[in-house]
Coordinates of C-alpha atoms and ligand atoms in Angstrom, one line a residue:
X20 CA -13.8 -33.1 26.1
X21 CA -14.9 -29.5 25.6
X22 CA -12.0 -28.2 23.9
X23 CA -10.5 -28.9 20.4
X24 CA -7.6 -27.6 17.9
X25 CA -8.0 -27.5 14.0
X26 CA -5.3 -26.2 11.6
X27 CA -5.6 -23.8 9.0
X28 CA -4.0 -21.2 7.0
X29 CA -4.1 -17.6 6.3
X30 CA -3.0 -15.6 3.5
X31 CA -0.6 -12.9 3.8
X32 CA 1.0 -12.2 0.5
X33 CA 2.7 -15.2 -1.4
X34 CA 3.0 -16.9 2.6
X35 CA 0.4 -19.1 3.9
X36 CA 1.4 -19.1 7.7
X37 CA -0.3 -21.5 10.4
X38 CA -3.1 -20.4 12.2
X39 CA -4.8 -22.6 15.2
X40 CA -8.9 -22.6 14.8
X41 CA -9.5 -23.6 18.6
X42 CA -12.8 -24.4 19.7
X43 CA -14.5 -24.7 23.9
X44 CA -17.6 -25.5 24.6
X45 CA -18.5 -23.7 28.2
X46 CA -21.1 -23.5 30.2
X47 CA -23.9 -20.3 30.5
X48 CA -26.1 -18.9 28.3
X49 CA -26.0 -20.5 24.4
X50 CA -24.0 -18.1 22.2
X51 CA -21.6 -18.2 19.5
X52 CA -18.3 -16.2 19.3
X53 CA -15.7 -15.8 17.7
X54 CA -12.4 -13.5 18.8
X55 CA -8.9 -13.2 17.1
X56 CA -9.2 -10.1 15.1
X57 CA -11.9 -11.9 12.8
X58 CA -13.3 -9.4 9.9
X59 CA -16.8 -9.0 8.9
X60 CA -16.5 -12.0 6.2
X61 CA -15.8 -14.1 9.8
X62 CA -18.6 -13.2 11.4
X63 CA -20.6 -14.1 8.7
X64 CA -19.1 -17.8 9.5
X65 CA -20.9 -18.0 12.5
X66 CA -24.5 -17.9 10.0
X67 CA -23.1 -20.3 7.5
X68 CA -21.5 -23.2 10.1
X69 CA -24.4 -23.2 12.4
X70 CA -26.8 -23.8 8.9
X71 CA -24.4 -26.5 7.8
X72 CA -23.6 -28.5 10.7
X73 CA -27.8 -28.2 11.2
X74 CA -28.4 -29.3 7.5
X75 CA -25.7 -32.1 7.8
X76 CA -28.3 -33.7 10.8
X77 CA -25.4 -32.9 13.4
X78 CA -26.3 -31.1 16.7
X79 CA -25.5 -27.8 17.3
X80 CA -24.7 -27.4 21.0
X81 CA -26.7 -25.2 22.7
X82 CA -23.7 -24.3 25.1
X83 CA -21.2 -21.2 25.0
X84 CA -18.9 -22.0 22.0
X85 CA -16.1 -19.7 21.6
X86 CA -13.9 -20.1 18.5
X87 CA -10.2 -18.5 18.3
X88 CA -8.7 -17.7 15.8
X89 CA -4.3 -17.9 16.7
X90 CA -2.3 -15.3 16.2
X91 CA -5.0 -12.5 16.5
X92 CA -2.9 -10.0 14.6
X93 CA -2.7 -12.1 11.1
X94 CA -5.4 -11.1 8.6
X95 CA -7.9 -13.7 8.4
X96 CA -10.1 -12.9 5.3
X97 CA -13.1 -15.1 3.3
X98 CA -14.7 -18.1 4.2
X99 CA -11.8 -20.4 4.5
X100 CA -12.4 -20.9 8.0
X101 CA -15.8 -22.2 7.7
X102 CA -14.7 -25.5 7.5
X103 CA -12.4 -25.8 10.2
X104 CA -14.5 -24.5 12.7
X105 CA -17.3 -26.3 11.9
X106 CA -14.9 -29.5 12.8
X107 CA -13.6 -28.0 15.5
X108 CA -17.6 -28.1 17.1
X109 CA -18.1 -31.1 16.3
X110 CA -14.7 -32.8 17.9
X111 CA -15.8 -30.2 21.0
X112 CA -19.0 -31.7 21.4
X113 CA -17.8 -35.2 20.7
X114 CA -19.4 -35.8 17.4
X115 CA -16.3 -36.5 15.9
X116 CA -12.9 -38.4 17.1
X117 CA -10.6 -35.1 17.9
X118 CA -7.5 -37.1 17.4
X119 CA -7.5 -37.2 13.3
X120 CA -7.5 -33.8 13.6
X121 CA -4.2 -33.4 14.6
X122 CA -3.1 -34.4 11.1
X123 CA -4.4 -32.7 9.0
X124 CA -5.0 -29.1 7.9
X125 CA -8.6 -27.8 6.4
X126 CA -9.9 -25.2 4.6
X127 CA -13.1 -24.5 2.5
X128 CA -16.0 -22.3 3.1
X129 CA -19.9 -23.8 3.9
X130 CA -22.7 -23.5 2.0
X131 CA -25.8 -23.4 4.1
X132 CA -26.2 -27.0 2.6
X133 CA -23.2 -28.2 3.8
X134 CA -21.1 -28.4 0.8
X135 CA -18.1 -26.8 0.3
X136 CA -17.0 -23.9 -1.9
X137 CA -13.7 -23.0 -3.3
X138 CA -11.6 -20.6 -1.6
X139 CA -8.5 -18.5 -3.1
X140 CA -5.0 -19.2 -2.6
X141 CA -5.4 -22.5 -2.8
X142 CA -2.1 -23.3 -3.9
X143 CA -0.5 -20.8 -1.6
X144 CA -1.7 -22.7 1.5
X145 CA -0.8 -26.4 0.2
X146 CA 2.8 -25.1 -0.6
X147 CA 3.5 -23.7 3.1
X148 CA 1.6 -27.2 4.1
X149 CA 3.6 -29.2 2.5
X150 CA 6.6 -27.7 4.0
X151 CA 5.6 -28.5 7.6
X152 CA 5.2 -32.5 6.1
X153 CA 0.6 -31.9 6.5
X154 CA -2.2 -33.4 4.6
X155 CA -5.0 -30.6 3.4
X156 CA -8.1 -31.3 3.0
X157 CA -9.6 -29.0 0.6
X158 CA -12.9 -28.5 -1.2
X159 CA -12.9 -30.3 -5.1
X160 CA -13.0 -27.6 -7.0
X161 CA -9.4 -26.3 -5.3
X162 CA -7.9 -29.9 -5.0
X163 CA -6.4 -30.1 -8.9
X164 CA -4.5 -27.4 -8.1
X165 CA -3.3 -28.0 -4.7
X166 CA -2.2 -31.3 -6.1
X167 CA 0.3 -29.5 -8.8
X168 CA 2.9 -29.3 -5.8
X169 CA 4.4 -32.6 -5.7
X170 CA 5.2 -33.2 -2.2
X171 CA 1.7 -32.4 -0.9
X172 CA -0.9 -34.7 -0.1
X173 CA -4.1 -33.0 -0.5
X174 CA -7.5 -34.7 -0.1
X175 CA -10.8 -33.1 -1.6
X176 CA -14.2 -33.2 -0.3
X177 CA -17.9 -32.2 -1.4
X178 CA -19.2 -31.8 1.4
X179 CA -19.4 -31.2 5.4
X180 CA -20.1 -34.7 5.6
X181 CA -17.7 -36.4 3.4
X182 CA -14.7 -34.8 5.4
X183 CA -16.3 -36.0 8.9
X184 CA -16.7 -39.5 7.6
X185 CA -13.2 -39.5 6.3
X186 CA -12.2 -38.3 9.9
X187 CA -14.0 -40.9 11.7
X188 CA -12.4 -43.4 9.1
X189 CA -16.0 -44.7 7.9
X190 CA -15.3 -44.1 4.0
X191 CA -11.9 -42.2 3.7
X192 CA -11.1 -39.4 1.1
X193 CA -9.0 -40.7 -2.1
X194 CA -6.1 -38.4 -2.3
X195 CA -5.8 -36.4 -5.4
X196 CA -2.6 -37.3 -7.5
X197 CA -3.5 -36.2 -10.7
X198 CA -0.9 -34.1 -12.6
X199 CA -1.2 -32.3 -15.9
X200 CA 2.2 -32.4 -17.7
X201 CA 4.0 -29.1 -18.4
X202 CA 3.2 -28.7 -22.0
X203 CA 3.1 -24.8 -22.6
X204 CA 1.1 -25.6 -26.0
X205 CA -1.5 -23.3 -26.7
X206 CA -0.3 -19.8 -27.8
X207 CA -0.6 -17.9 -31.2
X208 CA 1.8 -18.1 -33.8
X209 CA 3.4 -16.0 -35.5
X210 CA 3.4 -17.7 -38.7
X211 CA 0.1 -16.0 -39.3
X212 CA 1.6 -12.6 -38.8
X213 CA 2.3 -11.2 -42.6
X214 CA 5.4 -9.2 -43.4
X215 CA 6.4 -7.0 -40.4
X216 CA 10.0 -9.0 -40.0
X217 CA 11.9 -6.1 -38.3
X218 CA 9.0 -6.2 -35.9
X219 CA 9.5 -10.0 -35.5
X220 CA 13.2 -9.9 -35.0
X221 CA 12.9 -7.4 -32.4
X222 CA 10.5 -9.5 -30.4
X223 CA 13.0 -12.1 -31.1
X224 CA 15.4 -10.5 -29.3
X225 CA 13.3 -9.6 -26.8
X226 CA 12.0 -13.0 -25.9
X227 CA 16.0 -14.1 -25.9
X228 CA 17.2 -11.7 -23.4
X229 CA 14.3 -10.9 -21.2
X230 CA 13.8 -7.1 -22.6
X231 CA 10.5 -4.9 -22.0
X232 CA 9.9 -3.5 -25.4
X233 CA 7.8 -0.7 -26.8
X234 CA 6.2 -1.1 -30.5
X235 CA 4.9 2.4 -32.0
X236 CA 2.5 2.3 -35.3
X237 CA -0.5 3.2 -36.3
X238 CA -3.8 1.3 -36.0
X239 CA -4.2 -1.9 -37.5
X240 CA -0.7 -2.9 -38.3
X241 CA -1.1 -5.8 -36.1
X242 CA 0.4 -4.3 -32.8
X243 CA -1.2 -6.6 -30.6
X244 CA -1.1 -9.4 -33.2
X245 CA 2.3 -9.1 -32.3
X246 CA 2.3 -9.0 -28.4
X247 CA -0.1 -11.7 -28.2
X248 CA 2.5 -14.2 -29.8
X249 CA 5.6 -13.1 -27.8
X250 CA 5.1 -16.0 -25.0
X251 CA 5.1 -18.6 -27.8
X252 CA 8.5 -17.9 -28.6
X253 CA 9.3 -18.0 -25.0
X254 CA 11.3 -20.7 -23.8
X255 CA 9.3 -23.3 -22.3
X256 CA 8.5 -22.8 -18.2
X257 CA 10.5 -25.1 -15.6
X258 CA 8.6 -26.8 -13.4
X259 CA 9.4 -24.5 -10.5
X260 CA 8.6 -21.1 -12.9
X261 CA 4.8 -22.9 -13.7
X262 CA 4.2 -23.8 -10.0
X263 CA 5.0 -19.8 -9.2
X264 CA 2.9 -18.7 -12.2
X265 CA 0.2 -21.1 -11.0
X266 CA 0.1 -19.9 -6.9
X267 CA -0.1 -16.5 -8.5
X268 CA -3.0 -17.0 -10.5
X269 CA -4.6 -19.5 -7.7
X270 CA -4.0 -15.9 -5.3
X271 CA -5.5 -13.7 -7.3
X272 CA -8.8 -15.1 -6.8
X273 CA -10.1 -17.1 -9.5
X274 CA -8.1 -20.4 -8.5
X275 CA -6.0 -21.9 -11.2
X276 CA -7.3 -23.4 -14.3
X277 CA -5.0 -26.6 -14.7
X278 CA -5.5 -26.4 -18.1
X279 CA -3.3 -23.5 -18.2
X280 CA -0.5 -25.3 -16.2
X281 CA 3.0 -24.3 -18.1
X282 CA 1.7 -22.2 -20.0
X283 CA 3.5 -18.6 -19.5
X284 CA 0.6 -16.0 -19.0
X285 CA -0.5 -13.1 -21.0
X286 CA -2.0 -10.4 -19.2
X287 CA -3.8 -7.1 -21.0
X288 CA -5.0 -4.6 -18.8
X289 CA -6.8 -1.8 -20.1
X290 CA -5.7 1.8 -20.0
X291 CA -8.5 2.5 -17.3
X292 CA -6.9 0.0 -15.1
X293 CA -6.3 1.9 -11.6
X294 CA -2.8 1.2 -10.0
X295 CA -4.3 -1.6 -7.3
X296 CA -5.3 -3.4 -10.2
X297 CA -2.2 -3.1 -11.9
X298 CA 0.1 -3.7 -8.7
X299 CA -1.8 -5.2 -6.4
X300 CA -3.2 -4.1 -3.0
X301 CA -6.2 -4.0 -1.1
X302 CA -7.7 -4.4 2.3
X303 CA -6.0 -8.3 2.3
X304 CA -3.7 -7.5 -0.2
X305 CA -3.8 -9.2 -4.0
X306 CA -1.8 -9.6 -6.4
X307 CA -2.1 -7.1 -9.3
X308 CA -2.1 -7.6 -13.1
X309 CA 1.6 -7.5 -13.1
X310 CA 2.3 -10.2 -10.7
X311 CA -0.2 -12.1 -12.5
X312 CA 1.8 -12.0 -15.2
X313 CA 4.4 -13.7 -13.3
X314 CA 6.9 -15.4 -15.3
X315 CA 5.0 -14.1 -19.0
X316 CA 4.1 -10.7 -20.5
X317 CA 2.3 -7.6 -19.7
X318 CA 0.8 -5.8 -22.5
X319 CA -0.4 -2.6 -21.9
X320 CA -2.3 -0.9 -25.7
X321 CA -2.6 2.5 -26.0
X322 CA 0.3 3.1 -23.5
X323 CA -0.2 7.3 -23.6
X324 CA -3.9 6.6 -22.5
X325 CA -2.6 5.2 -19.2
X326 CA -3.1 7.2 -16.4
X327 CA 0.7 8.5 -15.7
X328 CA 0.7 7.5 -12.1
X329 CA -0.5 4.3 -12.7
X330 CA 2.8 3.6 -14.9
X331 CA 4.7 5.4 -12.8
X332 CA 4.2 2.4 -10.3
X333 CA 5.3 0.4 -12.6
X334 CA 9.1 1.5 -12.4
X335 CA 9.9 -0.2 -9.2
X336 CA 8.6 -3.8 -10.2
X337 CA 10.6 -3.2 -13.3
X338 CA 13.7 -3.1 -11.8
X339 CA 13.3 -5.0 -8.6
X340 CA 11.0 -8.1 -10.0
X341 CA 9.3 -7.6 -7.1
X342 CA 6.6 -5.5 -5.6
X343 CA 5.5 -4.4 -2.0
X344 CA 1.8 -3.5 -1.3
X345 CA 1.0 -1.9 1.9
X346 CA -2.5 -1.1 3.1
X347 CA -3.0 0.4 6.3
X348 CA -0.7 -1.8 8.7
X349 CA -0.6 -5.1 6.5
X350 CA 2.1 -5.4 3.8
X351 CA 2.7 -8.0 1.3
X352 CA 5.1 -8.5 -1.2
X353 CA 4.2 -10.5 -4.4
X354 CA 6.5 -11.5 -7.2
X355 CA 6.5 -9.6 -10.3
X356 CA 9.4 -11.3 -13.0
X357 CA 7.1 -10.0 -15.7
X358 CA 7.9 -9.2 -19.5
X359 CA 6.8 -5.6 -20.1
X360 CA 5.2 -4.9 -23.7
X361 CA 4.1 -1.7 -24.4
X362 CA 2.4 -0.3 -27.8
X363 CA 1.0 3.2 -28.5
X364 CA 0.3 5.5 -31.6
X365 CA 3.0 7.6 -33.2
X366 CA 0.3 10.5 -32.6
X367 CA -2.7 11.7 -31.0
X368 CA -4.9 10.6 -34.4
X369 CA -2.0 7.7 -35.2
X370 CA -1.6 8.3 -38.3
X371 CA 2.4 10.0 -38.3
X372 CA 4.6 8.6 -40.9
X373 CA 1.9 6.7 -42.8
X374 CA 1.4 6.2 -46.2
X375 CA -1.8 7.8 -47.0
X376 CA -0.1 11.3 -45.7
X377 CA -3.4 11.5 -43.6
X378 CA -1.9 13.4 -39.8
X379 CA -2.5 16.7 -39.3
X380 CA -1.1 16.5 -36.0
X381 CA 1.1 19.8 -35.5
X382 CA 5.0 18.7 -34.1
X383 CA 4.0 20.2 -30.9
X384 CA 1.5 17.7 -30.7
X385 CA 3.3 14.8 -31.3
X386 CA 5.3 15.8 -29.1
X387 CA 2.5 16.5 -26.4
X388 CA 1.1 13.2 -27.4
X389 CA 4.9 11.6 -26.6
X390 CA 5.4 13.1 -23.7
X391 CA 2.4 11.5 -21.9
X392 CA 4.9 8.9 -21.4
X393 CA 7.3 9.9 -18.4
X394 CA 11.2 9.8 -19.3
X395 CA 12.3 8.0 -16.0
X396 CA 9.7 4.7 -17.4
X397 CA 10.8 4.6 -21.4
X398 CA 14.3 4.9 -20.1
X399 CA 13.4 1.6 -18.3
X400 CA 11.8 -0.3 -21.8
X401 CA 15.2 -1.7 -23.6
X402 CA 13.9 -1.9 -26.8
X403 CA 11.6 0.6 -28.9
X404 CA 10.9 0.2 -32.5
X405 CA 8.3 1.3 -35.3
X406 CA 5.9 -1.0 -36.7
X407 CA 5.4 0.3 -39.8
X408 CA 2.0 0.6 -41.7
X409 CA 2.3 -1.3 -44.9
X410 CA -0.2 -0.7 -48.0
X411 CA -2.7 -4.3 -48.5
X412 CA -1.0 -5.0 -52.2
X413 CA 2.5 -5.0 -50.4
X414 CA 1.0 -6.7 -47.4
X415 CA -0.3 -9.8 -49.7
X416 CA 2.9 -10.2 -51.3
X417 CA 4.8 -10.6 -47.6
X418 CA 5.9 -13.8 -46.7
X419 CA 5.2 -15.2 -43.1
X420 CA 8.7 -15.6 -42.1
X421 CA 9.6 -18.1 -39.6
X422 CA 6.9 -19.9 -37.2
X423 CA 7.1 -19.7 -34.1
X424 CA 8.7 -22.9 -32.7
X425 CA 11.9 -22.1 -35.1
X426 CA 12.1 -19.0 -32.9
X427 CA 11.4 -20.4 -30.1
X428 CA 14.5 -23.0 -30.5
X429 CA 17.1 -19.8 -31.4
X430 CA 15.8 -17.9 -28.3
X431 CA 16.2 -21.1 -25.8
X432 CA 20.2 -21.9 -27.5
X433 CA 20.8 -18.3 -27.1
X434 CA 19.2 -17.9 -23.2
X435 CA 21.1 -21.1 -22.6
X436 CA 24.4 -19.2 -23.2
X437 CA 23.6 -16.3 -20.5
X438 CA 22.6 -19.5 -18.3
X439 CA 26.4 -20.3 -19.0
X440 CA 27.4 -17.2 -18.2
X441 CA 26.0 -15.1 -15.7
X442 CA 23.5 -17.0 -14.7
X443 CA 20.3 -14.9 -15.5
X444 CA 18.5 -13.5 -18.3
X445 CA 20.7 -9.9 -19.8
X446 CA 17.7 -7.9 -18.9
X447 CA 18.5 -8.4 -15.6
X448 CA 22.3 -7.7 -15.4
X449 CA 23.2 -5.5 -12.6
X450 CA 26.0 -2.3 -14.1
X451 CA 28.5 -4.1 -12.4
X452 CA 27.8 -7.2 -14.6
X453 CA 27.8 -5.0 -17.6
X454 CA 30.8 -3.9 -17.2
X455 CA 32.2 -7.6 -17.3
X456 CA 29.8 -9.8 -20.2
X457 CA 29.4 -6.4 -22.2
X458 CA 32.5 -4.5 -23.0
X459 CA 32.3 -4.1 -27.0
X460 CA 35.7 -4.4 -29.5
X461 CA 36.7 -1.0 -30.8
X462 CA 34.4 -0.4 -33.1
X463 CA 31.9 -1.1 -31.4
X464 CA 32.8 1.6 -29.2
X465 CA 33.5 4.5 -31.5
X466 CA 29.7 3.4 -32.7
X467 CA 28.5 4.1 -28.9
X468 CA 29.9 7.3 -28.5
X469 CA 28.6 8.4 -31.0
X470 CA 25.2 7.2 -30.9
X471 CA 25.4 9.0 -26.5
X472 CA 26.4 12.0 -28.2
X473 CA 23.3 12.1 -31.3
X474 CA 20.6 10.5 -29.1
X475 CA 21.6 12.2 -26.0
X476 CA 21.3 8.3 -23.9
X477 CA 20.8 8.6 -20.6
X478 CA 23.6 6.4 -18.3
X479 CA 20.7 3.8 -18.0
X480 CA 19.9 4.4 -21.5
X481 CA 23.3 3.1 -22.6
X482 CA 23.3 0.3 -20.2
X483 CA 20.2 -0.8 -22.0
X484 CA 21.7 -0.7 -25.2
X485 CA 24.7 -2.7 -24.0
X486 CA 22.5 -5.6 -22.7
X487 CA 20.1 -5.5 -25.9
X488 CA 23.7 -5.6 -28.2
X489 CA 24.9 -8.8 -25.8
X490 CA 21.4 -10.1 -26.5
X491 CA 22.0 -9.8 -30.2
X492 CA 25.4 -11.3 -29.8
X493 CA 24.2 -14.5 -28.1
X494 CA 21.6 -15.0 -30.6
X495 CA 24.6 -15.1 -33.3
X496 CA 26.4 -17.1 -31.2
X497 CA 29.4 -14.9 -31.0
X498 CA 31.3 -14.8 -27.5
X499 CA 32.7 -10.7 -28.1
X500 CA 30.5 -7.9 -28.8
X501 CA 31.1 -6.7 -32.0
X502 CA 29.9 -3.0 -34.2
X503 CA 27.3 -4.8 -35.8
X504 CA 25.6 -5.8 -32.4
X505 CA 25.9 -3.0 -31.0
X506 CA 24.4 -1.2 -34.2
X507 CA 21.4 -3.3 -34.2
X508 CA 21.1 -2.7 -30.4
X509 CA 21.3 1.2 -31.2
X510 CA 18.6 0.9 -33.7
X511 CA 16.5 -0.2 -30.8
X512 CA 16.5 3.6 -29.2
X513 CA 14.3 5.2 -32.3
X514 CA 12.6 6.5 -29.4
X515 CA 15.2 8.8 -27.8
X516 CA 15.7 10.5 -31.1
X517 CA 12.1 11.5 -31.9
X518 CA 11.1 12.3 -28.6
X519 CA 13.0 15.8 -27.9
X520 CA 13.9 16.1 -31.5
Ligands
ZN618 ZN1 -1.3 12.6 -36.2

């Protein structure tokens, strides 16, 4: 036989779809190509198979070997095809019995030595497998994570030669079935967080319904100290949340650390980030920071020092959960259920408000400073609050408050009840839904009005308070909205007030 079919997978966003590596073995001149829209990483397969098969003691026919790659129009980026063709060869030229082929799927790109390197997406491609009921064979360092999805069988391999003695059933491949359990152990705590309890509660509240929030203080008061401990009080991952959060990570291209299976992420870009690295993009689109964060928190310090279309991107995602990168004719979409966290200074020097009576920022300044920060995006971020720079005497006098696995237990009882309920987190209530789980008594009212009329709320600015007072509301347990929930809730909009004041 001079002809034979491998299968493989390419990557095109969060899908892994099928592609047919088919291999013939003509007659003419020796020579070595390669057609289906291959990109220059392709090419550079030819090199690396015809080392390996050579330093693996096979023969490398000297015939006409044409590989395609099926459909031509799918994007077909990285090595991961190394491995199939190389098989594909060796079944051509009889080397190797074609019919195990059929099987299986492969992916894994040669060393010159023969060995196999781990590729990206990993996960990706053994989810979509596992859908269509096939074994993968993968290379070891991808194979932990492959094996997370349950239903897949996934085989690793060292080497070129381990897979083709596996094949010709000599010494097979034990399939991987190890599983970490979902533990989501590992975060910070905010036990060892002094004092700030207004900032606490608010990130308690967060946490419980979902909210993007933005902190404003000056340096040193522990902004990040903050942020960093808002996925411990998260509730813990499902099973189908951690597999997402994991084919995310394993896309973005450093493969997925099973270590860190279950545990919600925690991603902190800095302010020089560019918008492809925040969003995703790319010539074979990846997943940006914000996708990475899938199912945790984004924290972006300094928030002003962000480049304001770079956030601007952001507002989209925000809304949607979702994101769509398009690069020339290739689009992907990736997931992007992300909890925003923003902090910046009060001021340019970040020193407004504080103790020491240090700012000499002018109020046009501030407001300069403030205004970095587009309307349409902070009218997006449900909950804004001070954190508050507190002299050292006061500071070592503050108690720690609650830990964070006593938070973490109010913030699951109270997400339980919007489970109940509406079936989603109150950050993501649609109007219409507001209308029905967040009307407030009569007081509670009046207390609105006035707050549209003295902070000048935007429509989506009073929605947001509505969802942050039914937040409040679940955490006490109470089925009505009541003044004192939405007042809290109102409290939450400091930023409105100073901004054009
Ligand atoms: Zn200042």
């Amino acid at each position: 036989m001079s002809l034979a079919v491998v299968y493989s997978r390419a990557l095109a966003g969060m899908d892994a779809p099928p592609v047919t590596v088919e291999v013939h073995l003509g007659n003419g001149l020796p020579n070595f190509t390669i057609v289906g829209l291959p990109e220059a990483e392709v090419k550079e397969a030819k090199d690396r198979v015809r080392a390996a098969l050579q330093n693996a003691r096979f023969e490398f026919p000297a015939r006409r070997i044409t590989v395609n790659l099926a459909p031509a129009d799918l994007p077909k980026d990285s090595g991961r095809f190394d491995l199939p063709i190389a098989l594909g060869i060796l079944a051509a030229s009889e080397q190797l019995p074609a019919a195990p082929l059929t099987s299986c799927e492969f992916a894994g790109e040669l060393a010159l030595t023969g060995e196999l390197r781990p590729i990206r997406g990993a996960l990706a491609m053994v989810l979509s497998a596992a859908r269509d009921r096939r074994a993968f064979v993968l290379p070891e360092p991808n194979a932990r994570e492959a094996a997370l999805v349950e239903e897949a069988q996934v085989y690793p391999a060292r080497t070129l030669l381990d897979v083709c003695a596996h094949l010709a059933g000599r010494a097979p491949l034990a399939r991987c079935t190890e599983r970490p359990q979902v533990t989501g152990q590992g975060h910070p705590d905010l036990l060892e967080v002094k004092g700030q309890l207004h900032a606490k509660r608010a990130l308690e509240i967060a946490a419980a319904g979902g909210h993007s929030l933005l902190m404003v203080g000056p340096p040193g008061t522990g902004k990040s100290m903050l942020a960093e401990r808002l996925p411990g009080i998260l509730p813990p991952m499902t099973r189908k949340e951690a597999l997402a959060t994991a084919a995310m990570q394993s896309l973005g291209g450093q493969g997925f650390d099973t270590a860190n299976w279950g545990r919600r992420p925690f991603r902190a870009p800095h302010h020089t980030a560019s918008a492809v690295a925040l969003v995703g993009g790319g010539s074979h689109p990846r997943p940006g920071e914000i996708s990475m964060a899938q199912h945790g928190v984004l924290f972006l310090d300094e928030l002003p020092e962000f480049d304001r279309s770079v956030l601007e991107v952001l507002r989209e995602p925000l809304e949607s959960g979702r994101v769509s990168v398009s690069r020339a004719a290739r689009r992907a979409e990736f997931p992007a259920e992300f909890q925003l966290i923003a902090a910046m200074n009060p001021c340019a020097c970040g020193f407004l408000g504080h103790y020491s009576g240090r700012c000499r920022c002018t109020p046009d300044q501030v407001l300069r400073y403030r205004r970095k920060i587009s309307g349409p995006l902070l009218d997006r971020i449900d909950i804004q609050f001070e954190v508050p720079d507190v002299p050292s005497d006061e500071l070592t006098r503050a108690s720690c408050g609650e830990g964070s696995s006593v938070i973490r237990a109010r913030v699951q009882k109270a997400r339980e009840r919007m489970t109940a309920r509406q079936g989603n987190e109150n950050a993501r209530l649609a109007p219409r839904e507001i209308d029905k789980h967040c009307t407030p008594d009569e007081k509670g009212e009046l207390l609105l009005k006035q707050a549209i009329s003295r902070l000048g709320l935007s429509a989506r600015g009073y929605h947001r308070v509505l969802k942050v007072a039914r937040t409040v509301a679940d955490l006490a347990g109470a089925e009505r909205l009541a003044s004192v929930h939405v007042a809290e809730a109102i409290q939450y909009r400091r930023f409105d007030r100073v901004r054009d004041s």
